[in-house]
JSON list of C-alpha atoms in Angstrom, two decimals:
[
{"chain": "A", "resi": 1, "resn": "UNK", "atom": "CA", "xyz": [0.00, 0.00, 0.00]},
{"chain": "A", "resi": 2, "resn": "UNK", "atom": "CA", "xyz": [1.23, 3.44, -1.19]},
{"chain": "A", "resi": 3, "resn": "UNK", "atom": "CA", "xyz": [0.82, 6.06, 1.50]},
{"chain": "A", "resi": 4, "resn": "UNK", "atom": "CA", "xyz": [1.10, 9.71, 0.54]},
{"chain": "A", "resi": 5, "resn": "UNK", "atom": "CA", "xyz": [2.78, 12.12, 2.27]},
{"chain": "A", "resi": 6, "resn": "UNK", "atom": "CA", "xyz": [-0.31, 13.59, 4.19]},
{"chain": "A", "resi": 7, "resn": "UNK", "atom": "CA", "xyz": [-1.35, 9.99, 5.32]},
{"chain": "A", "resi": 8, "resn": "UNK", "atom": "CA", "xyz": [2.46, 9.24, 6.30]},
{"chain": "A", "resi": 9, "resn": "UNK", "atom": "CA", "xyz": [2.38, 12.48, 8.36]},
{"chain": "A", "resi": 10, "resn": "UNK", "atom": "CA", "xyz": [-0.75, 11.79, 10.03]},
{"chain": "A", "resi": 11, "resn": "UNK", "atom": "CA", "xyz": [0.70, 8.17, 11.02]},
{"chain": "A", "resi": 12, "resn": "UNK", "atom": "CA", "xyz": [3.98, 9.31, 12.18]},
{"chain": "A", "resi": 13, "resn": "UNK", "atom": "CA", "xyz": [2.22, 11.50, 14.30]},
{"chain": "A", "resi": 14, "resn": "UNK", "atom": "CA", "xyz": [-0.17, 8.87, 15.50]},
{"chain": "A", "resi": 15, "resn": "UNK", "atom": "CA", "xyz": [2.73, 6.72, 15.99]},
{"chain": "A", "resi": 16, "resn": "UNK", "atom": "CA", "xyz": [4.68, 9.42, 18.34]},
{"chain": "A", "resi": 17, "resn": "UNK", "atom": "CA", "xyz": [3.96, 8.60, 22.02]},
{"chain": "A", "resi": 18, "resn": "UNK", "atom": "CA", "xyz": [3.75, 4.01, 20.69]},
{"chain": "A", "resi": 19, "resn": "UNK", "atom": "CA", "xyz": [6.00, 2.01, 22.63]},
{"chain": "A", "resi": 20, "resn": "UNK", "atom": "CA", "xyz": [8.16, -0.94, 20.29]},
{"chain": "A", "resi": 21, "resn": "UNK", "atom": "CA", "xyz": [5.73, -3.67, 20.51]},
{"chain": "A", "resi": 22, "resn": "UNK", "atom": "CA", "xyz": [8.20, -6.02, 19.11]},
{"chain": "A", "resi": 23, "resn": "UNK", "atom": "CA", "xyz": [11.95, -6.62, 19.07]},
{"chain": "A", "resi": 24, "resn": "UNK", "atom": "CA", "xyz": [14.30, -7.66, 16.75]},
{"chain": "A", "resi": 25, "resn": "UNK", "atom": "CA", "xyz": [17.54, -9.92, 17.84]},
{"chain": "A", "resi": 26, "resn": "UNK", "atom": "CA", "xyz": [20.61, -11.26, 16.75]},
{"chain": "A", "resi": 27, "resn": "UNK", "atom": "CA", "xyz": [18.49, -13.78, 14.74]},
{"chain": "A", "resi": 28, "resn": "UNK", "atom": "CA", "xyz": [17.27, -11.48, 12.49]},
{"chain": "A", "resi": 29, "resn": "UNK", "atom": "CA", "xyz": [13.43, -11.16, 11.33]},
{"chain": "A", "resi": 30, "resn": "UNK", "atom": "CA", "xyz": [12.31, -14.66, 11.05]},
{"chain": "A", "resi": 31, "resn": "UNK", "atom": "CA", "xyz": [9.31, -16.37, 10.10]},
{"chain": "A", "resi": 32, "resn": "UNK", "atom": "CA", "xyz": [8.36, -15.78, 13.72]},
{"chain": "A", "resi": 33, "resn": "UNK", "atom": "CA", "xyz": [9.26, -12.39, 14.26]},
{"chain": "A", "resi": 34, "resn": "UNK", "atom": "CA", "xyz": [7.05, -11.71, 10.31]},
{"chain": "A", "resi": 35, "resn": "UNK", "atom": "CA", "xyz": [4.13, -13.47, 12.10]},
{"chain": "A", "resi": 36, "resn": "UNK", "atom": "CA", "xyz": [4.40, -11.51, 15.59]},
{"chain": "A", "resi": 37, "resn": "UNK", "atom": "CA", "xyz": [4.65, -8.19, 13.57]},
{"chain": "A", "resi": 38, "resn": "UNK", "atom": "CA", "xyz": [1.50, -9.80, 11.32]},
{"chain": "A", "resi": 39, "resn": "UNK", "atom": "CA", "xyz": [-0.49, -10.11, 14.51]},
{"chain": "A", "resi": 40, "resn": "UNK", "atom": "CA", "xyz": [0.34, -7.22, 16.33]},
{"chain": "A", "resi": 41, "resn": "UNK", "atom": "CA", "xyz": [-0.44, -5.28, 13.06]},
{"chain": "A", "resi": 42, "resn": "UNK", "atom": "CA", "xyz": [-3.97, -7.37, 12.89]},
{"chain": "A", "resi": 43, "resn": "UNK", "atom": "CA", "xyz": [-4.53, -6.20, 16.24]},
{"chain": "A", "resi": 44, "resn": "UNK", "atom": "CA", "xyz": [-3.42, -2.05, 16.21]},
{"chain": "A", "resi": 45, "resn": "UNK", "atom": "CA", "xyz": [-3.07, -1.54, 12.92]},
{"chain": "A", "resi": 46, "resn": "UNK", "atom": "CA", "xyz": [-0.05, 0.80, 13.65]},
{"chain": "A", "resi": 47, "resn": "UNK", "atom": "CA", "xyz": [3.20, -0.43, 15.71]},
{"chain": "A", "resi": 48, "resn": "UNK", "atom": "CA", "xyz": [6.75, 0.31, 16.15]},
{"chain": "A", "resi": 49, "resn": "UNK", "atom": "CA", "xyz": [9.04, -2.13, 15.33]},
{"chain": "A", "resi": 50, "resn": "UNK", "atom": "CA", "xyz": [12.48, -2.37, 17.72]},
{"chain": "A", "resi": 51, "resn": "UNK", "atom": "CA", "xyz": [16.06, -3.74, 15.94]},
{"chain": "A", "resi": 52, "resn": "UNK", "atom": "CA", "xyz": [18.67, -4.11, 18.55]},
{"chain": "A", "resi": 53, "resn": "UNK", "atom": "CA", "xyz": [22.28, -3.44, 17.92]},
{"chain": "A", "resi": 54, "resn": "UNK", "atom": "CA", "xyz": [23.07, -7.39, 18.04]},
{"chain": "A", "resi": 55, "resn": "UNK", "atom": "CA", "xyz": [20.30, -7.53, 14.48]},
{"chain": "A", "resi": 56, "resn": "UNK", "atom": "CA", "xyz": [22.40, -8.46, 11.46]},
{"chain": "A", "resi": 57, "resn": "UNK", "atom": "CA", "xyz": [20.60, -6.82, 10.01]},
{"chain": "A", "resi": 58, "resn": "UNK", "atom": "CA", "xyz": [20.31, -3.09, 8.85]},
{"chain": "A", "resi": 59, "resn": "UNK", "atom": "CA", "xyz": [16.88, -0.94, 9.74]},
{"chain": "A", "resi": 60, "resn": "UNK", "atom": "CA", "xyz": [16.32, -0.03, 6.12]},
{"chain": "A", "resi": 61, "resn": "UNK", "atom": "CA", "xyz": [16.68, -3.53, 5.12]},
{"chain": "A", "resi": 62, "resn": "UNK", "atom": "CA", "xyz": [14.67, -4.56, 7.67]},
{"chain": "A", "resi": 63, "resn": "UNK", "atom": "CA", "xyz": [11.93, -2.41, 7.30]},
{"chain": "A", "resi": 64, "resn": "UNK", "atom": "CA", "xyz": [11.33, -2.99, 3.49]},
{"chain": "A", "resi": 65, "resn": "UNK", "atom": "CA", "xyz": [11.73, -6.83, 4.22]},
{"chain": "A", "resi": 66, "resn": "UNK", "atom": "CA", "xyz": [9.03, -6.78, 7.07]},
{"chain": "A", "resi": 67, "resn": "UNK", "atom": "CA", "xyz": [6.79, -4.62, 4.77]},
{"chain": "A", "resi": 68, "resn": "UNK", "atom": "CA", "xyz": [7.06, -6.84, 2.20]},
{"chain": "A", "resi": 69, "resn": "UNK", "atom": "CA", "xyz": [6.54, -10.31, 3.78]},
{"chain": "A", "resi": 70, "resn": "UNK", "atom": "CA", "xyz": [3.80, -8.58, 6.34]},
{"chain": "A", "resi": 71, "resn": "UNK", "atom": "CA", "xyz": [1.75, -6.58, 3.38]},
{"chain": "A", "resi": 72, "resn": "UNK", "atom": "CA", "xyz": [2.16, -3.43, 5.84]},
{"chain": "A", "resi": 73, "resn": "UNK", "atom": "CA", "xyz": [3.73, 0.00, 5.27]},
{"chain": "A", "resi": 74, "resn": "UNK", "atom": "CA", "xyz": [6.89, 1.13, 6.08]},
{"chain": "A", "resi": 75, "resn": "UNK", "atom": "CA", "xyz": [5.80, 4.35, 7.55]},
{"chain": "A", "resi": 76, "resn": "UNK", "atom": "CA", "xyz": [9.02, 5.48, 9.10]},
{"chain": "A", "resi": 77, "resn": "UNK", "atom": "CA", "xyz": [12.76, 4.04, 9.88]},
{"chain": "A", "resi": 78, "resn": "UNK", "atom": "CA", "xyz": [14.17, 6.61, 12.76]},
{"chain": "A", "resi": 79, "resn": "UNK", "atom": "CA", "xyz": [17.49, 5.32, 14.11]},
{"chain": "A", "resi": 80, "resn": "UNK", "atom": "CA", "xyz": [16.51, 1.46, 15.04]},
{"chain": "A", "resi": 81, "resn": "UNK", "atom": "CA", "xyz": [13.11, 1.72, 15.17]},
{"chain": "A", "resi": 82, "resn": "UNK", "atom": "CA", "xyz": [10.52, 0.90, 12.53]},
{"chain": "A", "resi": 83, "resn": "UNK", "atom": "CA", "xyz": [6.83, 2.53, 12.14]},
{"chain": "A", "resi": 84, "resn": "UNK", "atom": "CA", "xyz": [4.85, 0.02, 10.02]},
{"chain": "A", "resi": 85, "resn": "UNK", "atom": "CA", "xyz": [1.16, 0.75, 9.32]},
{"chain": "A", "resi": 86, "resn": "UNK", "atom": "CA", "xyz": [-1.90, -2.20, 7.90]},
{"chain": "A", "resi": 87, "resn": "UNK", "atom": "CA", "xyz": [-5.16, -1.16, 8.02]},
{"chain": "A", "resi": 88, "resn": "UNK", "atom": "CA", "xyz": [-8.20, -4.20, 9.55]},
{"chain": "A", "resi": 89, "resn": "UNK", "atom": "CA", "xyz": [-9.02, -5.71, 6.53]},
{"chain": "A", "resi": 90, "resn": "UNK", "atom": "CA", "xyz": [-13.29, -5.31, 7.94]},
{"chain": "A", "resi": 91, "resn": "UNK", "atom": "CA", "xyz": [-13.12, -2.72, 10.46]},
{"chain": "A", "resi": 92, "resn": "UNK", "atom": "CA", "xyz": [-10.52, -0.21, 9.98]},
{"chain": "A", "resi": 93, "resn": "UNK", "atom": "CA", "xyz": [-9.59, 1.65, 13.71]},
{"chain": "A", "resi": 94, "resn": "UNK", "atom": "CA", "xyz": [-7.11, 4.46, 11.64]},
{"chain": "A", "resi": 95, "resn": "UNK", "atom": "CA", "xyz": [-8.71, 6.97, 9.39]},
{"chain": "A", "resi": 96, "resn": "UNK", "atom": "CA", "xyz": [-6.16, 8.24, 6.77]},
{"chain": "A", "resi": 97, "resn": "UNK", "atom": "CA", "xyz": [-6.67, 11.58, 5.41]},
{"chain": "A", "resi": 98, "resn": "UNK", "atom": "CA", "xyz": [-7.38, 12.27, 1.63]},
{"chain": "A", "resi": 99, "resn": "UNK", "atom": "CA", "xyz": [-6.49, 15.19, -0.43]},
{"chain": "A", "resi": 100, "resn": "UNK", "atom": "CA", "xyz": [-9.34, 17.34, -0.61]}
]
């Protein structure tokens, strides 16, 4: 899903005060980790994402990967943290804004 850049503003400021809901190890984003981040996403539609400095991977990388294999947005990388964005598939809790 293609956000534009008023939606993407409106989630990063959404996603402001979220706490990492989950984190990201020295084993890398696994079929686990894609299916915790799938469920999480099910359940708030909006999370942050944490990669700790042991990850092998880098948050870019990560972030597109995870997008990718979850069908979510990459919202925002800032430092080690990832904002991803889904919206419910039948009842939608996050209201984007459209151009008028």
């Amino acid at each position: 899903m293609q956000l534009t850049g008023k939606a993407t503003r409106y989630l990063r400021s959404l996603g402001h005060n979220l706490e990492p809901v989950v984190s990201i190890g020295k084993e890398g984003a696994t079929k686990g980790v894609i299916a915790a981040i799938s469920r999480a996403l099910l359940d708030h539609e909006l999370i942050k994402v944490r990669l700790h400095l042991e990850s092998p991977i880098e948050p870019r990388d990560a972030g597109d990967f995870i997008a990718i294999n979850a069908d979510a947005s990459l919202v925002q990388v800032l430092g080690r943290t990832l904002l991803l964005y889904r919206p419910h598939p039948e009842k939608p809790k996050i209201v984007l804004p459209v151009k008028p």
